[in-house]
Amino acid sequence: MRAVIVAIGVAFIVSLFCTPIAIKVFARLKAGQPIRSNLGLASNEGKKGTPTMGGVVFILATVIAYVAGHLALTTLPDMQIAQVEPTITALVLLGLMVFSGAVGFIDDFLKVRKRHSGGLNKRGKLAGQIIVGAVFGVIALYFPSTMYDRAGNRTNAETVGSTTLSFIRDIPALEIGKVASVIVIVLVVMAATNGVNLTDGLDGLATGASVMVLAAYGLIAFWQYRHWCADPNYTEAYCYTVRDPLEIALIAGAAAGACVGFLWWNTSPARIFMGDTGALGLGGLIAGMAMSTRTILLLPIIGALFVIITMSVVIQIISFRTTGKRVFRMSPLQHHFELAGWSEVNIVVRFWIIAGIGVAIALGLFYSEFLAAVS
């Protein structure tokens, strides 16, 4: 637990104090977010020229905090399970965050360079998401762990991902094989990255929602660590068959802490935007969390706000193309309420409440399954 707390604290401090530096640097480089002024959105007023690509800060803060957390782990000789070396789990999770963020960075860079909101075309962005998801999906499924306890006995031989679809645990009846599992991972990465990206439309909205989701995954992963099948103190009846849960909790906590530090400057009125750099980076990490904690089918609940906003876009497109009519005044959904007269702050806070409800329901389902397994 100490290592997770250290990671959270370091990430928060780095993000809180480095974001103002990033604001000055990006402003000097004239890396302002291009704003479309013909949409009639009140939230767009006064935002022209606000620095973007702020996601670089909390992605970097998460990586630094991960290193700091591991330094803290080396001071814990009483750990029953040896987990002080960097793992494939960390490579997959941080890799998904960094390289998904890199795809977003290219998009942001092109927007700034062209002074246009277009950026990277849809095919280019889609190709980038597929490549990142496929590469780290293969790594997640083809490299089993070599964990050892303090006595030198091998305790776990798990891969980061699973060849079985999962809800709160792996579902044995839904064994799909490695190739299909890689495809599922790619789809989850695409869904999560685009979901967070579509939510990132108002100051602090995506950042605050991501904090809740990441904090929830941190709690799930730490609970799995405390009831880990690699630990001989727990029986197979209710322990969790995952790989490196403490690593997952550490990274989830670090990312959540980094987002809180960034939110200080990103809340309305935003001094800096996360851009596609941050949105795709967070989406990639959230997808990795669902995969590594074996809770892929729980993701739509824990990320309910992202699902709702994404579905609003899907419904709008289908309705307009089939009937020529729009269901919403504008999609994504947050802009519909903005055109309906809600203030930006009201929309953000109410949508945060929706995100919190989804997280609470997911955690309730997770814990109730544990109680059922124990009984």
mmCIF file of C-alpha atoms in Angstrom:
data_model
loop_
_atom_site.group_PDB
_atom_site.id
_atom_site.type_symbol
_atom_site.label_atom_id
_atom_site.label_comp_id
_atom_site.label_asym_id
_atom_site.label_seq_id
_atom_site.Cartn_x
_atom_site.Cartn_y
_atom_site.Cartn_z
ATOM 1 C CA MET A 1 0.000 0.000 0.000
ATOM 2 C CA ARG A 2 2.884 2.342 0.779
ATOM 3 C CA ALA A 3 4.215 2.093 -2.767
ATOM 4 C CA VAL A 4 0.789 2.931 -4.231
ATOM 5 C CA ILE A 5 0.467 5.977 -1.961
ATOM 6 C CA VAL A 6 3.959 7.137 -2.946
ATOM 7 C CA ALA A 7 3.071 6.796 -6.641
ATOM 8 C CA ILE A 8 -0.165 8.751 -6.194
ATOM 9 C CA GLY A 9 1.611 11.531 -4.310
ATOM 10 C CA VAL A 10 4.501 11.832 -6.740
ATOM 11 C CA ALA A 11 2.179 11.849 -9.764
ATOM 12 C CA PHE A 12 -0.017 14.528 -8.217
ATOM 13 C CA ILE A 13 2.912 16.791 -7.322
ATOM 14 C CA VAL A 14 4.659 16.387 -10.675
ATOM 15 C CA SER A 15 1.458 17.068 -12.593
ATOM 16 C CA LEU A 16 0.369 19.975 -10.377
ATOM 17 C CA PHE A 17 3.661 21.844 -10.618
ATOM 18 C CA CYS A 18 4.686 20.887 -14.159
ATOM 19 C CA THR A 19 1.381 21.796 -15.815
ATOM 20 C CA PRO A 20 1.974 25.584 -15.399
ATOM 21 C CA ILE A 21 5.368 25.088 -17.036
ATOM 22 C CA ALA A 22 3.690 23.259 -19.920
ATOM 23 C CA ILE A 23 1.150 26.084 -20.224
ATOM 24 C CA LYS A 24 3.944 28.619 -20.672
ATOM 25 C CA VAL A 25 5.932 26.413 -23.067
ATOM 26 C CA PHE A 26 2.959 25.554 -25.307
ATOM 27 C CA ALA A 27 1.753 29.166 -25.253
ATOM 28 C CA ARG A 28 5.219 30.327 -26.346
ATOM 29 C CA LEU A 29 5.158 27.740 -29.123
ATOM 30 C CA LYS A 30 1.689 28.994 -30.089
ATOM 31 C CA ALA A 31 0.303 25.487 -29.633
ATOM 32 C CA GLY A 32 -3.245 26.711 -29.102
ATOM 33 C CA GLN A 33 -6.310 24.542 -29.643
ATOM 34 C CA PRO A 34 -8.092 25.506 -32.900
ATOM 35 C CA ILE A 35 -11.690 26.428 -32.032
ATOM 36 C CA ARG A 36 -14.636 26.313 -34.440
ATOM 37 C CA SER A 37 -16.578 29.506 -33.804
ATOM 38 C CA ASN A 38 -19.601 28.679 -35.995
ATOM 39 C CA LEU A 39 -21.127 26.008 -33.748
ATOM 40 C CA GLY A 40 -22.993 28.360 -31.437
ATOM 41 C CA LEU A 41 -21.483 26.808 -28.301
ATOM 42 C CA ALA A 42 -21.099 29.131 -25.335
ATOM 43 C CA SER A 43 -18.217 27.027 -24.004
ATOM 44 C CA ASN A 44 -16.120 27.931 -27.068
ATOM 45 C CA GLU A 45 -16.148 31.611 -26.220
ATOM 46 C CA GLY A 46 -12.803 32.825 -24.950
ATOM 47 C CA LYS A 47 -11.059 29.469 -25.475
ATOM 48 C CA LYS A 48 -9.299 30.305 -28.705
ATOM 49 C CA GLY A 49 -5.553 30.067 -28.224
ATOM 50 C CA THR A 50 -5.732 27.987 -25.027
ATOM 51 C CA PRO A 51 -2.711 25.639 -25.065
ATOM 52 C CA THR A 52 -3.424 22.031 -25.948
ATOM 53 C CA MET A 53 -1.430 18.764 -25.741
ATOM 54 C CA GLY A 54 -1.518 18.994 -21.937
ATOM 55 C CA GLY A 55 -1.875 15.232 -21.782
ATOM 56 C CA VAL A 56 1.907 15.081 -22.164
ATOM 57 C CA VAL A 57 2.172 16.293 -18.563
ATOM 58 C CA PHE A 58 0.092 13.628 -16.841
ATOM 59 C CA ILE A 59 1.428 10.854 -19.053
ATOM 60 C CA LEU A 60 4.968 11.834 -18.073
ATOM 61 C CA ALA A 61 3.902 12.224 -14.423
ATOM 62 C CA THR A 62 2.453 8.696 -14.444
ATOM 63 C CA VAL A 63 5.695 7.195 -15.765
ATOM 64 C CA ILE A 64 7.798 9.121 -13.211
ATOM 65 C CA ALA A 65 5.449 8.083 -10.403
ATOM 66 C CA TYR A 66 5.697 4.443 -11.476
ATOM 67 C CA VAL A 67 9.470 4.617 -11.069
ATOM 68 C CA ALA A 68 9.069 6.292 -7.672
ATOM 69 C CA GLY A 69 6.600 3.620 -6.595
ATOM 70 C CA HIS A 70 9.095 0.908 -7.470
ATOM 71 C CA LEU A 71 11.778 2.635 -5.466
ATOM 72 C CA ALA A 72 9.377 2.485 -2.526
ATOM 73 C CA LEU A 73 8.801 -1.241 -3.162
ATOM 74 C CA THR A 74 12.491 -1.963 -2.705
ATOM 75 C CA THR A 75 12.180 -0.757 0.921
ATOM 76 C CA LEU A 76 9.537 -3.379 1.776
ATOM 77 C CA PRO A 77 11.449 -6.572 2.704
ATOM 78 C CA ASP A 78 8.364 -8.040 4.376
ATOM 79 C CA MET A 79 6.469 -8.534 1.111
ATOM 80 C CA GLN A 80 5.312 -12.148 0.772
ATOM 81 C CA ILE A 81 5.393 -12.030 -3.015
ATOM 82 C CA ALA A 82 8.487 -10.676 -4.771
ATOM 83 C CA GLN A 83 7.296 -7.963 -7.121
ATOM 84 C CA VAL A 84 9.938 -5.265 -6.941
ATOM 85 C CA GLU A 85 11.223 -5.523 -10.512
ATOM 86 C CA PRO A 86 9.478 -3.846 -13.469
ATOM 87 C CA THR A 87 7.173 -6.288 -15.215
ATOM 88 C CA ILE A 88 5.581 -7.001 -18.565
ATOM 89 C CA THR A 89 2.347 -5.776 -16.994
ATOM 90 C CA ALA A 90 3.858 -2.317 -16.535
ATOM 91 C CA LEU A 91 5.245 -2.417 -20.070
ATOM 92 C CA VAL A 92 1.790 -3.171 -21.478
ATOM 93 C CA LEU A 93 -0.128 -0.623 -19.387
ATOM 94 C CA LEU A 94 2.347 2.223 -19.715
ATOM 95 C CA GLY A 95 2.947 1.296 -23.350
ATOM 96 C CA LEU A 96 -0.746 1.545 -24.130
ATOM 97 C CA MET A 97 -0.877 4.927 -22.408
ATOM 98 C CA VAL A 98 2.274 6.363 -23.980
ATOM 99 C CA PHE A 99 1.785 5.115 -27.532
ATOM 100 C CA SER A 100 -1.956 5.808 -27.645
ATOM 101 C CA GLY A 101 -1.011 9.267 -26.415
ATOM 102 C CA ALA A 102 1.569 9.473 -29.200
ATOM 103 C CA VAL A 103 -1.164 8.896 -31.798
ATOM 104 C CA GLY A 104 -3.111 11.724 -30.181
ATOM 105 C CA PHE A 105 -0.008 13.908 -30.101
ATOM 106 C CA ILE A 106 0.376 13.565 -33.872
ATOM 107 C CA ASP A 107 -3.265 14.593 -34.243
ATOM 108 C CA ASP A 108 -2.801 17.611 -31.948
ATOM 109 C CA PHE A 109 0.432 18.618 -33.670
ATOM 110 C CA LEU A 110 -1.231 18.598 -37.096
ATOM 111 C CA LYS A 111 -4.137 20.666 -35.759
ATOM 112 C CA VAL A 112 -1.764 23.267 -34.358
ATOM 113 C CA ARG A 113 0.433 23.289 -37.449
ATOM 114 C CA LYS A 114 -2.486 23.603 -39.881
ATOM 115 C CA ARG A 115 -4.401 25.983 -37.568
ATOM 116 C CA HIS A 116 -7.404 23.796 -38.251
ATOM 117 C CA SER A 117 -9.487 21.455 -36.083
ATOM 118 C CA GLY A 118 -9.111 18.595 -38.590
ATOM 119 C CA GLY A 119 -5.770 17.136 -37.526
ATOM 120 C CA LEU A 120 -4.987 13.511 -38.319
ATOM 121 C CA ASN A 121 -7.561 11.994 -40.664
ATOM 122 C CA LYS A 122 -9.894 9.264 -39.395
ATOM 123 C CA ARG A 123 -8.085 6.475 -41.201
ATOM 124 C CA GLY A 124 -4.732 7.549 -39.819
ATOM 125 C CA LYS A 125 -6.035 7.741 -36.267
ATOM 126 C CA LEU A 126 -7.833 4.401 -36.625
ATOM 127 C CA ALA A 127 -4.692 2.755 -38.017
ATOM 128 C CA GLY A 128 -2.654 4.082 -35.108
ATOM 129 C CA GLN A 129 -5.134 2.709 -32.562
ATOM 130 C CA ILE A 130 -5.193 -0.698 -34.261
ATOM 131 C CA ILE A 131 -1.393 -0.938 -34.376
ATOM 132 C CA VAL A 132 -0.967 0.073 -30.722
ATOM 133 C CA GLY A 133 -3.723 -2.293 -29.580
ATOM 134 C CA ALA A 134 -2.387 -5.205 -31.644
ATOM 135 C CA VAL A 135 1.256 -4.814 -30.570
ATOM 136 C CA PHE A 136 0.520 -4.624 -26.864
ATOM 137 C CA GLY A 137 -2.248 -7.217 -27.193
ATOM 138 C CA VAL A 138 0.297 -9.701 -28.506
ATOM 139 C CA ILE A 139 2.723 -8.830 -25.704
ATOM 140 C CA ALA A 140 -0.081 -9.211 -23.160
ATOM 141 C CA LEU A 141 -0.962 -12.710 -24.377
ATOM 142 C CA TYR A 142 2.368 -14.283 -25.306
ATOM 143 C CA PHE A 143 4.648 -13.478 -22.346
ATOM 144 C CA PRO A 144 3.775 -15.379 -19.143
ATOM 145 C CA SER A 145 5.149 -14.195 -15.819
ATOM 146 C CA THR A 146 7.931 -15.777 -13.799
ATOM 147 C CA MET A 147 6.958 -14.649 -10.296
ATOM 148 C CA TYR A 148 8.729 -16.131 -7.266
ATOM 149 C CA ASP A 149 8.012 -15.977 -3.566
ATOM 150 C CA ARG A 150 10.687 -15.211 -0.951
ATOM 151 C CA ALA A 151 11.541 -18.898 -0.699
ATOM 152 C CA GLY A 152 12.384 -18.995 -4.400
ATOM 153 C CA ASN A 153 9.343 -21.012 -5.439
ATOM 154 C CA ARG A 154 7.530 -20.097 -8.640
ATOM 155 C CA THR A 155 4.110 -18.794 -7.631
ATOM 156 C CA ASN A 156 2.464 -17.527 -10.793
ATOM 157 C CA ALA A 157 2.668 -18.087 -14.547
ATOM 158 C CA GLU A 158 0.037 -15.776 -15.926
ATOM 159 C CA THR A 159 -0.081 -13.504 -18.948
ATOM 160 C CA VAL A 160 -1.275 -9.912 -18.652
ATOM 161 C CA GLY A 161 -4.278 -10.622 -20.851
ATOM 162 C CA SER A 162 -6.479 -13.693 -21.000
ATOM 163 C CA THR A 163 -7.715 -15.923 -23.792
ATOM 164 C CA THR A 164 -11.060 -16.033 -22.004
ATOM 165 C CA LEU A 165 -13.625 -13.242 -21.942
ATOM 166 C CA SER A 166 -14.086 -11.847 -18.468
ATOM 167 C CA PHE A 167 -16.656 -9.969 -16.407
ATOM 168 C CA ILE A 168 -15.404 -9.859 -12.830
ATOM 169 C CA ARG A 169 -13.263 -12.921 -13.398
ATOM 170 C CA ASP A 170 -12.514 -15.016 -16.464
ATOM 171 C CA ILE A 171 -15.591 -16.843 -17.737
ATOM 172 C CA PRO A 172 -14.404 -20.416 -18.560
ATOM 173 C CA ALA A 173 -17.249 -21.009 -21.014
ATOM 174 C CA LEU A 174 -16.070 -18.043 -23.117
ATOM 175 C CA GLU A 175 -12.632 -19.322 -24.126
ATOM 176 C CA ILE A 176 -11.844 -17.709 -27.505
ATOM 177 C CA GLY A 177 -8.142 -18.368 -28.131
ATOM 178 C CA LYS A 178 -5.182 -16.019 -28.538
ATOM 179 C CA VAL A 179 -5.905 -14.604 -32.001
ATOM 180 C CA ALA A 180 -9.490 -13.705 -31.156
ATOM 181 C CA SER A 181 -8.314 -12.299 -27.809
ATOM 182 C CA VAL A 182 -5.896 -9.946 -29.565
ATOM 183 C CA ILE A 183 -8.773 -8.772 -31.758
ATOM 184 C CA VAL A 184 -10.899 -8.183 -28.641
ATOM 185 C CA ILE A 185 -8.075 -6.177 -27.058
ATOM 186 C CA VAL A 186 -7.778 -4.032 -30.190
ATOM 187 C CA LEU A 187 -11.534 -3.379 -30.128
ATOM 188 C CA VAL A 188 -11.427 -2.472 -26.429
ATOM 189 C CA VAL A 189 -8.529 -0.060 -27.036
ATOM 190 C CA MET A 190 -10.401 1.569 -29.920
ATOM 191 C CA ALA A 191 -13.605 1.844 -27.894
ATOM 192 C CA ALA A 192 -11.944 3.262 -24.791
ATOM 193 C CA THR A 193 -9.722 5.770 -26.603
ATOM 194 C CA ASN A 194 -12.571 7.095 -28.724
ATOM 195 C CA GLY A 195 -14.916 7.127 -25.730
ATOM 196 C CA VAL A 196 -12.607 9.321 -23.658
ATOM 197 C CA ASN A 197 -11.848 11.484 -26.695
ATOM 198 C CA LEU A 198 -15.546 12.152 -27.366
ATOM 199 C CA THR A 199 -16.077 12.987 -23.687
ATOM 200 C CA ASP A 200 -13.288 15.559 -23.788
ATOM 201 C CA GLY A 201 -15.453 18.452 -24.941
ATOM 202 C CA LEU A 202 -15.879 20.627 -21.835
ATOM 203 C CA ASP A 203 -13.366 21.873 -19.275
ATOM 204 C CA GLY A 204 -12.497 19.108 -16.828
ATOM 205 C CA LEU A 205 -15.192 16.687 -17.988
ATOM 206 C CA ALA A 206 -13.022 13.852 -19.307
ATOM 207 C CA THR A 207 -10.310 14.466 -16.706
ATOM 208 C CA GLY A 208 -12.657 14.189 -13.744
ATOM 209 C CA ALA A 209 -14.460 11.144 -15.138
ATOM 210 C CA SER A 210 -11.121 9.446 -15.828
ATOM 211 C CA VAL A 211 -9.999 10.070 -12.233
ATOM 212 C CA MET A 212 -13.041 8.137 -10.978
ATOM 213 C CA VAL A 213 -12.538 5.250 -13.403
ATOM 214 C CA LEU A 214 -8.808 4.957 -12.689
ATOM 215 C CA ALA A 215 -9.353 5.180 -8.929
ATOM 216 C CA ALA A 216 -11.886 2.364 -9.210
ATOM 217 C CA TYR A 217 -9.429 0.196 -11.117
ATOM 218 C CA GLY A 218 -6.828 0.992 -8.484
ATOM 219 C CA LEU A 219 -9.174 -0.307 -5.783
ATOM 220 C CA ILE A 220 -10.037 -3.400 -7.823
ATOM 221 C CA ALA A 221 -6.392 -4.213 -8.508
ATOM 222 C CA PHE A 222 -5.331 -3.699 -4.888
ATOM 223 C CA TRP A 223 -8.182 -5.926 -3.704
ATOM 224 C CA GLN A 224 -7.004 -8.557 -6.182
ATOM 225 C CA TYR A 225 -3.483 -8.216 -4.799
ATOM 226 C CA ARG A 226 -4.767 -8.763 -1.258
ATOM 227 C CA HIS A 227 -6.590 -11.916 -2.486
ATOM 228 C CA TRP A 228 -4.145 -13.098 -5.129
ATOM 229 C CA CYS A 229 -3.897 -16.714 -6.234
ATOM 230 C CA ALA A 230 -0.104 -16.341 -6.281
ATOM 231 C CA ASP A 231 -0.262 -15.956 -2.491
ATOM 232 C CA PRO A 232 -0.491 -19.376 -0.758
ATOM 233 C CA ASN A 233 -2.599 -17.826 2.020
ATOM 234 C CA TYR A 234 -5.659 -17.695 -0.249
ATOM 235 C CA THR A 235 -7.677 -20.565 -1.654
ATOM 236 C CA GLU A 236 -8.687 -21.018 -5.271
ATOM 237 C CA ALA A 237 -12.334 -20.700 -4.259
ATOM 238 C CA TYR A 238 -12.166 -16.913 -4.130
ATOM 239 C CA CYS A 239 -8.661 -15.719 -5.059
ATOM 240 C CA TYR A 240 -8.036 -13.785 -8.280
ATOM 241 C CA THR A 241 -6.083 -15.283 -11.168
ATOM 242 C CA VAL A 242 -4.384 -12.189 -12.545
ATOM 243 C CA ARG A 243 -0.841 -11.115 -13.203
ATOM 244 C CA ASP A 244 0.967 -8.463 -11.103
ATOM 245 C CA PRO A 245 -2.087 -6.820 -9.455
ATOM 246 C CA LEU A 246 0.098 -4.553 -7.312
ATOM 247 C CA GLU A 247 1.654 -3.179 -10.506
ATOM 248 C CA ILE A 248 -1.813 -2.485 -11.861
ATOM 249 C CA ALA A 249 -2.890 -0.724 -8.655
ATOM 250 C CA LEU A 250 0.297 1.335 -8.617
ATOM 251 C CA ILE A 251 -0.128 2.523 -12.211
ATOM 252 C CA ALA A 252 -3.865 3.185 -11.811
ATOM 253 C CA GLY A 253 -3.202 5.211 -8.672
ATOM 254 C CA ALA A 254 -0.371 7.127 -10.326
ATOM 255 C CA ALA A 255 -2.514 8.002 -13.357
ATOM 256 C CA ALA A 256 -5.427 9.076 -11.143
ATOM 257 C CA GLY A 257 -3.132 11.262 -9.038
ATOM 258 C CA ALA A 258 -1.606 12.805 -12.160
ATOM 259 C CA CYS A 259 -5.068 13.598 -13.531
ATOM 260 C CA VAL A 260 -6.091 15.279 -10.262
ATOM 261 C CA GLY A 261 -3.012 17.498 -10.450
ATOM 262 C CA PHE A 262 -3.834 18.323 -14.070
ATOM 263 C CA LEU A 263 -7.498 18.966 -13.211
ATOM 264 C CA TRP A 264 -6.395 21.888 -11.013
ATOM 265 C CA TRP A 265 -5.500 23.740 -14.227
ATOM 266 C CA ASN A 266 -7.963 22.033 -16.561
ATOM 267 C CA THR A 267 -11.159 22.828 -14.656
ATOM 268 C CA SER A 268 -13.341 25.690 -15.906
ATOM 269 C CA PRO A 269 -12.040 28.037 -17.129
ATOM 270 C CA ALA A 270 -9.311 25.747 -18.433
ATOM 271 C CA ARG A 271 -5.780 27.096 -18.636
ATOM 272 C CA ILE A 272 -4.783 24.111 -20.767
ATOM 273 C CA PHE A 273 -6.499 21.267 -22.635
ATOM 274 C CA MET A 274 -5.412 17.635 -22.526
ATOM 275 C CA GLY A 275 -5.973 17.376 -26.287
ATOM 276 C CA ASP A 276 -6.092 14.084 -28.127
ATOM 277 C CA THR A 277 -2.706 13.383 -26.543
ATOM 278 C CA GLY A 278 -4.297 13.038 -23.135
ATOM 279 C CA ALA A 279 -7.647 11.633 -24.224
ATOM 280 C CA LEU A 280 -6.205 8.781 -26.277
ATOM 281 C CA GLY A 281 -3.522 8.150 -23.650
ATOM 282 C CA LEU A 282 -6.117 7.808 -20.888
ATOM 283 C CA GLY A 283 -8.332 5.656 -23.094
ATOM 284 C CA GLY A 284 -5.451 3.314 -23.873
ATOM 285 C CA LEU A 285 -4.618 2.973 -20.181
ATOM 286 C CA ILE A 286 -8.247 2.356 -19.184
ATOM 287 C CA ALA A 287 -8.479 -0.369 -21.836
ATOM 288 C CA GLY A 288 -5.321 -1.913 -20.405
ATOM 289 C CA MET A 289 -6.803 -1.799 -16.905
ATOM 290 C CA ALA A 290 -9.887 -3.715 -18.033
ATOM 291 C CA MET A 291 -7.726 -6.303 -19.774
ATOM 292 C CA SER A 292 -5.188 -6.794 -16.971
ATOM 293 C CA THR A 293 -7.735 -6.989 -14.136
ATOM 294 C CA ARG A 294 -9.787 -9.481 -16.169
ATOM 295 C CA THR A 295 -12.868 -7.214 -16.108
ATOM 296 C CA ILE A 296 -13.369 -6.473 -19.803
ATOM 297 C CA LEU A 297 -17.167 -6.882 -19.751
ATOM 298 C CA LEU A 298 -17.339 -4.745 -16.592
ATOM 299 C CA LEU A 299 -15.735 -1.819 -18.458
ATOM 300 C CA PRO A 300 -19.011 -0.563 -20.025
ATOM 301 C CA ILE A 301 -20.406 -0.162 -16.491
ATOM 302 C CA ILE A 302 -17.345 1.309 -14.824
ATOM 303 C CA GLY A 303 -16.952 3.676 -17.795
ATOM 304 C CA ALA A 304 -20.691 4.313 -18.149
ATOM 305 C CA LEU A 305 -20.300 8.007 -18.971
ATOM 306 C CA PHE A 306 -17.939 7.254 -21.853
ATOM 307 C CA VAL A 307 -20.402 4.668 -23.188
ATOM 308 C CA ILE A 308 -23.384 7.040 -22.962
ATOM 309 C CA ILE A 309 -21.555 9.842 -24.747
ATOM 310 C CA THR A 310 -20.253 7.499 -27.442
ATOM 311 C CA MET A 311 -23.720 6.060 -28.007
ATOM 312 C CA SER A 312 -25.129 9.570 -28.417
ATOM 313 C CA VAL A 313 -22.798 10.035 -31.380
ATOM 314 C CA VAL A 314 -23.696 6.634 -32.848
ATOM 315 C CA ILE A 315 -27.432 7.303 -32.483
ATOM 316 C CA GLN A 316 -27.075 10.749 -34.043
ATOM 317 C CA ILE A 317 -25.199 9.411 -37.065
ATOM 318 C CA ILE A 318 -27.572 6.470 -37.637
ATOM 319 C CA SER A 319 -30.653 8.658 -37.267
ATOM 320 C CA PHE A 320 -29.395 11.347 -39.633
ATOM 321 C CA ARG A 321 -28.231 8.903 -42.289
ATOM 322 C CA THR A 322 -31.418 6.822 -42.229
ATOM 323 C CA THR A 323 -34.116 9.451 -41.627
ATOM 324 C CA GLY A 324 -32.386 12.759 -42.265
ATOM 325 C CA LYS A 325 -33.340 13.873 -38.741
ATOM 326 C CA ARG A 326 -31.208 14.498 -35.658
ATOM 327 C CA VAL A 327 -32.117 13.043 -32.282
ATOM 328 C CA PHE A 328 -29.953 15.535 -30.406
ATOM 329 C CA ARG A 329 -29.346 19.202 -31.080
ATOM 330 C CA MET A 330 -25.667 18.323 -31.333
ATOM 331 C CA SER A 331 -23.505 15.350 -30.468
ATOM 332 C CA PRO A 332 -21.589 14.365 -28.392
ATOM 333 C CA LEU A 333 -24.292 14.555 -25.723
ATOM 334 C CA GLN A 334 -22.682 17.290 -23.598
ATOM 335 C CA HIS A 335 -23.126 19.774 -26.444
ATOM 336 C CA HIS A 336 -26.835 18.929 -26.725
ATOM 337 C CA PHE A 337 -27.354 20.143 -23.159
ATOM 338 C CA GLU A 338 -25.129 23.131 -23.803
ATOM 339 C CA LEU A 339 -27.367 24.231 -26.679
ATOM 340 C CA ALA A 340 -30.355 23.569 -24.411
ATOM 341 C CA GLY A 341 -29.100 26.327 -22.123
ATOM 342 C CA TRP A 342 -27.212 24.432 -19.414
ATOM 343 C CA SER A 343 -24.042 26.111 -18.197
ATOM 344 C CA GLU A 344 -20.725 24.387 -18.787
ATOM 345 C CA VAL A 345 -20.106 23.875 -15.070
ATOM 346 C CA ASN A 346 -23.584 22.355 -14.542
ATOM 347 C CA ILE A 347 -23.058 19.896 -17.377
ATOM 348 C CA VAL A 348 -19.620 18.865 -16.120
ATOM 349 C CA VAL A 349 -20.743 18.327 -12.509
ATOM 350 C CA ARG A 350 -23.889 16.421 -13.488
ATOM 351 C CA PHE A 351 -21.967 14.234 -15.913
ATOM 352 C CA TRP A 352 -19.406 13.568 -13.178
ATOM 353 C CA ILE A 353 -22.304 12.342 -11.034
ATOM 354 C CA ILE A 354 -23.289 9.937 -13.825
ATOM 355 C CA ALA A 355 -19.687 8.735 -14.041
ATOM 356 C CA GLY A 356 -19.639 8.235 -10.272
ATOM 357 C CA ILE A 357 -22.861 6.214 -10.373
ATOM 358 C CA GLY A 358 -21.388 3.899 -13.015
ATOM 359 C CA VAL A 359 -18.234 3.436 -10.939
ATOM 360 C CA ALA A 360 -20.248 2.766 -7.765
ATOM 361 C CA ILE A 361 -22.412 0.135 -9.494
ATOM 362 C CA ALA A 362 -19.333 -1.577 -10.949
ATOM 363 C CA LEU A 363 -17.533 -1.678 -7.588
ATOM 364 C CA GLY A 364 -20.704 -3.000 -5.969
ATOM 365 C CA LEU A 365 -20.922 -5.815 -8.516
ATOM 366 C CA PHE A 366 -17.225 -6.593 -8.052
ATOM 367 C CA TYR A 367 -17.477 -6.836 -4.269
ATOM 368 C CA SER A 368 -20.772 -8.729 -4.270
ATOM 369 C CA GLU A 369 -19.204 -11.368 -6.536
ATOM 370 C CA PHE A 370 -16.384 -11.740 -4.018
ATOM 371 C CA LEU A 371 -18.844 -12.202 -1.153
ATOM 372 C CA ALA A 372 -20.705 -14.834 -3.172
ATOM 373 C CA ALA A 373 -17.438 -16.649 -3.943
ATOM 374 C CA VAL A 374 -16.394 -16.657 -0.274
ATOM 375 C CA SER A 375 -19.770 -17.911 0.907
#
